[in-house]
Short mmCIF file of C-alpha atoms in Angstrom, two decimals:
data_model
loop_
_atom_site.label_atom_id
_atom_site.label_comp_id
_atom_site.label_asym_id
_atom_site.label_seq_id
_atom_site.Cartn_x
_atom_site.Cartn_y
_atom_site.Cartn_z
CA GLY B 16 82.07 32.02 160.64
CA LYS B 17 80.43 31.18 163.40
CA THR B 18 82.69 29.61 166.02
CA ALA B 19 84.90 33.13 165.04
CA TRP B 20 81.41 34.83 165.56
CA LEU B 21 81.55 33.56 169.27
CA TYR B 22 85.13 33.99 170.08
CA TYR B 23 84.67 37.54 168.75
CA ALA B 24 81.26 38.34 171.11
CA CYS B 25 83.29 37.43 174.37
CA TYR B 26 85.97 39.38 173.40
CA ARG B 27 83.73 42.43 173.06
CA ILE B 28 82.09 41.49 176.32
CA VAL B 29 85.11 41.17 178.48
CA GLY B 30 86.74 44.00 176.54
CA LYS B 31 86.51 47.19 177.57
CA GLN B 32 83.41 48.48 175.67
CA PRO B 33 81.20 45.49 175.95
CA PRO B 34 77.46 45.78 173.83
CA THR B 35 75.18 47.39 176.50
CA VAL B 36 72.93 44.64 176.03
CA VAL B 37 75.19 41.86 177.20
CA ALA B 38 77.14 43.56 179.84
CA HIS B 39 75.42 41.92 182.55
CA ASP B 40 75.93 38.29 181.78
CA LEU B 41 79.02 36.19 182.86
CA PRO B 42 80.21 34.51 179.14
CA VAL B 43 80.82 30.91 178.93
CA LEU B 44 82.00 29.40 175.64
CA VAL B 45 81.06 25.69 175.20
CA HIS B 46 82.34 23.73 172.42
CA LEU B 47 79.66 20.50 172.27
CA ARG B 48 81.60 18.48 170.47
CA ASP B 49 83.98 18.53 173.76
CA TYR B 50 81.18 17.57 176.36
CA GLN B 51 78.82 15.22 174.31
CA THR B 52 78.64 12.57 177.53
CA MET B 53 78.67 15.40 180.08
CA GLU B 54 75.08 17.06 181.09
CA PRO B 55 75.17 21.25 180.83
CA ARG B 56 75.64 21.85 184.56
CA ASP B 57 78.50 20.17 184.61
CA VAL B 58 79.75 21.39 181.47
CA PHE B 59 79.57 24.71 183.00
CA PHE B 60 81.19 23.80 186.36
CA GLU B 61 83.76 22.55 183.82
CA GLU B 62 84.16 25.89 182.06
CA LEU B 63 84.47 27.50 185.05
CA LYS B 64 87.45 25.76 186.42
CA ALA B 65 89.29 25.10 183.23
CA ARG B 66 89.00 28.46 181.57
CA GLY B 67 88.64 30.77 185.06
CA GLN B 68 90.45 28.83 187.21
CA PHE B 69 87.18 29.00 189.26
CA GLY B 70 87.51 25.62 191.39
CA ASP B 71 84.58 25.87 193.93
CA SER B 72 81.65 24.27 192.58
CA GLU B 73 79.19 25.15 195.81
CA LEU B 74 80.06 28.78 194.28
CA ALA B 75 79.64 28.12 190.58
CA GLY B 76 76.27 26.07 191.41
CA GLU B 77 74.94 29.01 193.27
CA ILE B 78 75.78 31.55 190.36
CA LEU B 79 73.60 28.83 188.13
CA ARG B 80 70.76 28.82 190.28
CA GLN B 81 70.96 32.88 190.73
CA GLY B 82 71.27 33.36 186.77
CA GLY B 83 72.88 35.73 184.53
CA VAL B 84 75.19 33.34 182.65
CA LEU B 85 75.32 33.76 178.88
CA PHE B 86 76.07 30.72 177.24
CA PHE B 87 77.64 30.48 173.74
CA VAL B 88 76.84 26.62 172.83
CA ASP B 89 78.67 25.89 169.74
CA GLY B 90 78.37 23.04 167.07
CA LEU B 91 74.69 22.07 167.82
CA ASN B 92 74.37 20.78 164.82
CA GLU B 93 77.94 18.02 165.53
CA VAL B 94 76.40 16.32 168.21
CA ALA B 95 74.04 13.24 168.51
CA ASP B 96 70.27 14.12 168.28
CA THR B 97 70.37 13.02 172.15
CA VAL B 98 72.92 15.82 172.87
CA GLN B 99 70.85 18.30 170.94
CA ALA B 100 67.64 17.82 173.09
CA ARG B 101 69.39 17.73 176.33
CA TRP B 102 71.16 21.14 176.13
CA LEU B 103 68.00 22.41 174.03
CA GLY B 104 65.65 21.49 177.05
CA PHE B 105 68.18 23.10 179.70
CA ALA B 106 68.15 26.46 178.06
CA ARG B 107 64.29 26.58 177.64
CA SER B 108 64.21 25.17 181.28
CA ASN B 109 66.42 27.99 182.25
CA ALA B 110 65.57 30.60 180.03
CA GLY B 111 63.96 32.99 182.62
CA THR B 112 67.50 33.54 184.13
CA HIS B 113 70.09 32.57 181.40
CA ARG B 114 70.43 33.79 178.14
CA PHE B 115 71.72 31.13 175.70
CA ILE B 116 73.34 31.71 171.77
CA PHE B 117 73.60 28.36 169.97
CA THR B 118 75.11 28.13 166.31
CA SER B 119 74.04 25.19 164.31
CA GLN B 120 74.38 24.92 160.54
CA ASN B 121 71.15 23.09 160.57
CA LEU B 122 68.44 24.95 163.30
CA PRO B 123 66.09 22.68 164.81
CA GLY B 124 62.14 23.74 165.18
CA GLY B 125 60.96 25.75 167.87
CA GLN B 126 60.54 29.19 168.98
CA GLU B 127 64.35 30.33 169.03
CA THR B 128 65.36 33.86 167.58
CA THR B 129 67.28 33.56 164.41
CA ILE B 130 70.65 35.47 163.67
CA GLN B 131 72.03 34.78 159.85
CA VAL B 132 76.04 34.97 160.52
CA PRO B 133 76.52 37.71 157.42
CA GLU B 134 78.99 37.51 154.33
CA LEU B 135 82.13 39.33 155.01
CA SER B 136 82.03 42.72 153.61
CA ASP B 137 84.21 44.38 151.40
CA GLU B 138 86.17 46.33 154.29
CA ALA B 139 86.06 43.12 156.47
CA ILE B 140 88.17 41.24 153.56
CA ARG B 141 90.87 44.15 153.55
CA ARG B 142 90.92 43.86 156.72
CA ILE B 143 91.67 40.85 157.30
CA VAL B 144 93.93 40.16 154.07
CA GLU B 145 96.23 43.69 155.03
CA GLN B 146 96.52 42.44 158.32
CA ARG B 147 98.40 38.58 156.19
CA ALA B 148 100.66 40.88 154.01
CA ASP B 149 100.24 44.27 151.94
CA ALA B 150 101.43 42.18 148.82
CA VAL B 151 98.68 39.65 149.13
CA ALA B 152 96.33 42.52 149.79
CA ALA B 153 97.35 43.78 145.80
CA LYS B 154 96.95 40.47 144.67
CA LEU B 155 93.43 40.04 146.12
CA LYS B 156 92.71 43.46 143.97
CA GLY B 157 93.21 41.83 140.72
CA LEU B 158 91.09 38.76 140.92
CA PRO B 159 88.36 38.71 138.36
CA PRO B 160 84.94 39.20 139.16
CA GLY B 161 83.91 35.50 139.81
CA THR B 162 86.87 34.72 142.22
CA GLN B 163 85.87 37.88 143.99
CA SER B 164 82.15 36.84 145.40
CA LEU B 165 84.24 33.62 147.07
CA LEU B 166 85.78 35.74 149.05
CA ARG B 167 82.63 36.95 151.32
CA ASN B 168 82.87 33.09 152.84
CA PRO B 169 85.50 33.38 156.12
CA ALA B 170 86.59 29.53 154.67
CA ASN B 171 86.66 30.85 151.12
CA LEU B 172 89.15 33.60 151.87
CA LEU B 173 91.33 31.69 153.77
CA VAL B 174 92.37 29.49 151.38
CA VAL B 175 92.24 32.11 148.51
CA ILE B 176 95.11 33.65 151.34
CA GLN B 177 96.74 30.67 151.29
CA LEU B 178 97.08 30.01 147.49
CA LEU B 179 98.31 33.68 147.36
CA GLU B 180 100.83 33.30 149.59
CA ASP B 181 102.16 30.04 148.07
CA GLY B 182 102.11 32.41 144.67
CA ARG B 183 99.32 29.87 142.94
CA SER B 184 96.51 30.85 140.95
CA VAL B 185 93.35 31.38 142.31
CA PRO B 186 90.17 29.66 140.69
CA GLU B 187 86.74 31.34 139.94
CA THR B 188 84.26 28.36 141.35
CA GLU B 189 84.21 27.09 144.79
CA TYR B 190 84.83 23.67 143.43
CA ASP B 191 87.97 24.15 141.76
CA LEU B 192 89.10 26.39 144.54
CA TYR B 193 89.30 23.50 146.61
CA MET B 194 90.20 21.19 144.22
CA ALA B 195 93.63 23.33 144.18
CA VAL B 196 93.82 22.19 147.77
CA VAL B 197 93.21 18.73 147.32
CA GLU B 198 94.52 17.55 144.33
CA PRO B 199 97.91 18.00 145.28
CA LEU B 200 97.44 15.27 148.09
CA LYS B 201 95.36 13.14 145.96
CA GLU B 202 98.56 13.23 143.14
CA LYS B 203 100.93 12.00 145.94
CA TRP B 204 98.65 9.50 146.86
CA ARG B 205 98.10 8.38 143.79
CA GLU B 206 102.24 7.97 143.46
CA LEU B 207 102.53 5.66 146.60
CA GLY B 208 99.58 3.50 145.58
CA THR B 209 97.89 4.40 148.12
CA THR B 210 94.52 5.93 146.79
CA SER B 211 92.45 4.19 149.87
CA TYR B 212 93.68 7.08 151.87
CA MET B 213 91.49 9.49 150.16
CA GLU B 214 88.47 6.94 149.54
CA ASP B 215 88.68 6.68 153.65
CA VAL B 216 88.84 10.64 154.05
CA ARG B 217 85.59 10.94 151.56
CA THR B 218 83.73 8.01 152.92
CA ILE B 219 84.05 10.04 155.99
CA ALA B 220 82.86 13.38 154.69
CA SER B 221 79.70 11.73 153.29
CA SER B 222 78.66 10.54 156.99
CA PHE B 223 79.67 14.23 158.31
CA ALA B 224 77.13 15.33 155.40
CA GLU B 225 73.89 12.94 156.43
CA THR B 226 74.63 14.23 160.01
CA GLY B 227 76.33 17.16 160.18
CA GLN B 228 78.34 15.10 163.37
CA ALA B 229 81.72 16.39 163.69
CA ASP B 230 82.58 12.98 165.81
CA VAL B 231 82.24 10.91 162.71
CA LEU B 232 85.94 11.81 162.24
CA SER B 233 87.31 13.04 165.70
CA THR B 234 87.65 9.16 166.85
CA ARG B 235 89.34 8.02 163.28
CA GLN B 236 92.60 7.19 162.65
CA PHE B 237 94.56 8.09 159.53
CA PRO B 238 97.48 6.55 158.27
CA ASP B 239 98.59 10.04 157.01
CA GLU B 240 97.39 12.30 159.49
CA GLN B 241 99.70 14.64 159.22
CA GLU B 242 99.83 15.15 155.49
CA LEU B 243 95.92 15.96 155.89
CA LEU B 244 96.83 18.24 158.24
CA ARG B 245 99.72 19.99 156.59
CA ALA B 246 96.91 20.42 153.75
CA ARG B 247 94.60 22.08 155.88
CA LEU B 248 92.06 19.74 155.08
CA LEU B 249 91.65 18.71 158.97
CA ILE B 250 92.36 20.46 162.13
CA LYS B 251 93.36 18.94 165.27
CA ARG B 252 92.09 20.51 168.71
CA ASN B 253 92.07 18.54 172.03
CA GLY B 254 93.96 15.65 170.70
CA ARG B 255 90.86 15.26 168.17
CA LEU B 256 90.36 15.57 164.24
CA PHE B 257 87.93 17.92 162.70
CA PHE B 258 87.55 18.74 159.28
CA LEU B 259 88.68 22.88 158.70
CA SER B 260 85.57 23.87 157.61
CA ASP B 261 82.05 22.28 156.46
CA ARG B 262 83.13 23.43 152.94
CA ILE B 263 86.02 20.92 152.91
CA ALA B 264 83.69 18.25 153.51
CA ALA B 265 81.36 19.18 150.83
CA PHE B 266 83.79 19.39 148.39
CA LEU B 267 85.33 16.05 149.36
CA VAL B 268 81.38 14.13 148.64
CA ALA B 269 81.02 16.33 145.51
CA ASP B 270 84.62 15.66 143.89
CA THR B 271 83.16 11.96 144.58
CA LEU B 272 80.15 12.61 142.62
CA VAL B 273 81.74 14.39 140.11
CA GLU B 274 84.12 11.68 139.26
CA ASP B 275 80.88 9.00 139.76
CA PRO B 276 77.59 9.63 140.26
CA THR B 277 76.60 5.98 141.04
CA ALA B 278 78.63 6.94 144.45
CA LEU B 279 75.40 8.58 145.52
CA SER B 280 73.84 5.21 145.71
CA ARG B 281 76.07 4.35 148.83
CA MET B 282 75.25 7.84 150.44
CA LYS B 283 72.07 9.11 152.37
CA PRO B 284 71.67 12.44 150.82
CA VAL B 285 69.21 14.48 153.05
CA LEU B 286 67.97 17.77 152.62
CA ASN B 287 70.12 20.14 155.07
CA GLY B 288 72.90 22.80 154.72
CA GLN B 289 75.74 20.37 153.76
CA TRP B 290 73.77 18.72 151.13
CA ARG B 291 72.61 22.04 149.80
CA LEU B 292 76.22 23.09 149.68
CA ILE B 293 77.24 19.57 147.52
CA MET B 294 74.91 19.92 145.13
CA GLY B 295 75.74 23.39 144.37
CA MET B 296 79.51 22.64 144.25
CA VAL B 297 78.51 19.35 141.87
CA GLY B 298 76.90 21.85 139.77
CA GLN B 299 79.84 23.82 139.24
CA LYS B 300 81.75 20.95 137.61
CA VAL B 301 79.78 18.01 136.53
CA ASP B 302 78.90 17.33 132.94
CA ALA B 303 75.51 16.85 131.33
CA ALA B 304 75.45 13.13 131.68
CA GLY B 305 76.19 13.32 135.04
CA ALA B 306 73.55 15.54 136.27
CA ASP B 307 71.33 13.51 134.50
CA ALA B 308 72.37 10.15 136.35
CA LEU B 309 72.26 11.97 139.97
CA ILE B 310 68.76 13.74 139.41
CA THR B 311 67.23 10.60 137.81
CA ALA B 312 68.85 8.43 141.29
CA LEU B 313 67.71 11.52 143.63
CA ILE B 314 63.81 11.92 141.94
CA HIS B 315 63.45 8.03 142.10
CA THR B 316 64.24 7.79 145.89
CA SER B 317 60.26 8.20 146.64
CA SER B 318 61.72 11.38 148.59
CA LEU B 319 60.23 14.78 148.22
CA LEU B 320 63.45 15.86 149.64
CA ASN B 321 65.49 14.09 147.66
CA VAL B 322 63.62 16.37 144.76
CA MET B 323 64.52 19.28 146.04
CA LEU B 324 68.18 18.55 146.33
CA ALA B 325 67.55 17.55 142.47
CA GLU B 326 65.92 21.36 141.97
CA HIS B 327 69.19 22.69 143.86
CA LEU B 328 71.36 21.24 140.91
CA VAL B 329 69.68 22.17 138.04
CA ALA B 330 69.61 25.85 139.73
CA ALA B 331 73.49 25.47 140.63
CA ALA B 332 74.19 24.14 136.97
CA ARG B 333 72.32 26.40 135.19
CA THR B 334 73.38 29.38 137.18
CA TYR B 335 77.38 28.56 135.77
CA ASN B 336 75.65 28.78 132.09
CA ARG B 337 77.60 25.86 130.28
CA ALA B 338 76.34 25.22 126.68
CA GLU B 339 75.38 21.35 127.62
CA PHE B 340 73.08 23.36 130.53
CA GLY B 341 71.17 24.82 128.05
CA GLU B 342 67.51 25.68 127.75
CA GLU B 343 66.62 21.97 126.31
CA TRP B 344 68.48 20.46 128.88
CA SER B 345 66.52 22.80 131.69
CA GLU B 346 63.03 21.92 129.92
CA ARG B 347 63.79 18.45 129.80
CA VAL B 348 65.04 18.09 133.30
CA LEU B 349 62.73 20.57 135.33
CA LEU B 350 59.59 18.63 133.25
CA ALA B 351 60.50 15.38 135.20
CA ILE B 352 61.22 17.02 138.23
CA ALA B 353 57.96 18.33 138.26
CA HIS B 354 56.08 15.10 137.40
CA VAL B 355 58.05 13.08 140.00
CA ARG B 356 57.28 16.35 142.68
CA GLN B 357 53.38 16.24 141.96
CA ARG B 358 53.16 12.22 141.89
CA LEU B 359 54.81 12.55 145.57
CA ILE B 360 52.48 15.21 146.86
CA VAL B 361 49.57 13.66 145.69
CA ALA B 362 50.52 10.06 146.98
CA GLU B 363 51.65 12.33 150.63
CA ILE B 364 48.10 13.86 150.57
CA GLY B 365 46.51 10.35 150.16
CA GLN B 366 48.57 9.45 153.02
CA GLU B 367 47.17 12.08 155.33
CA ALA B 368 43.73 11.16 153.85
CA ARG B 369 44.04 7.49 154.59
CA THR B 370 45.48 8.23 158.33
CA VAL B 371 42.72 10.78 159.34
CA GLY B 372 40.05 7.96 157.94
CA ALA B 373 41.10 5.54 160.62
#
């Protein structure tokens, strides 16, 4: 959704009726994952040369000095911290002459204005689907309410459209939606005796969830790369591989934890948007024993952030209101979480007091 929004904004600016607020700016769209080793100034020159066929570096430098460039910088969370710092520093030092719009799943601290990309409206969903096929639009209207709520995320909507075009049924939860995409691939690899392929992709997804950085996958070689591309788990761009969406990566981690909660010990959960999404998907499918194991592991890491992830898992499990997650279960696990939360807060306050005293 975020990248698509940037493409749309650029289209509007260079079109016949650009928004007045950005009518005087020169839009430059930068995919950070393509320029991780270059300085922002050099990236600007490279984009002018590659996209605008503008080869005069001196004149390009003069444009940069004069100002009036609107930088659309895509994927701040997908690159290393040093690259993030380089671009945020460049933006702050040039804020008086240029304007910057960054997309990121996890926002760094600062004084920047935050804009949330909205969920798709009913009208937007209708327009997107009708562009594909009237038959798909008719099927979409007949989907149950639970499935309808999934459609407001662009990545989910594309998966639903693909399933309908293939004549397949559409599940009501995100977990089952992505399982419908992944299960045929898992079944094929089981038959071939190559289940290590899925384990490899899941490991990469776990690294992505921890760092949010796309390059954990782009440099890898996969024995069945074409099948991963055909299944739309991955996409290839400029010769490099990326997850089709953050939700695909989240599902791969969630599916691992639902199958084997002890796998959490091999991961490094952090309180970011990706791990909240993972816990939400886990809560849609995990049974009470698996949920207990995950919650116990999270609250015994001496991390207040992991305690908050445990609370997110509980909320997700209760939302789907399965019998095994009734009031008795909820009261028991929430009480355990509350005790750990209180202990960690007290310990943190004590540590701050000792630091001040020293």
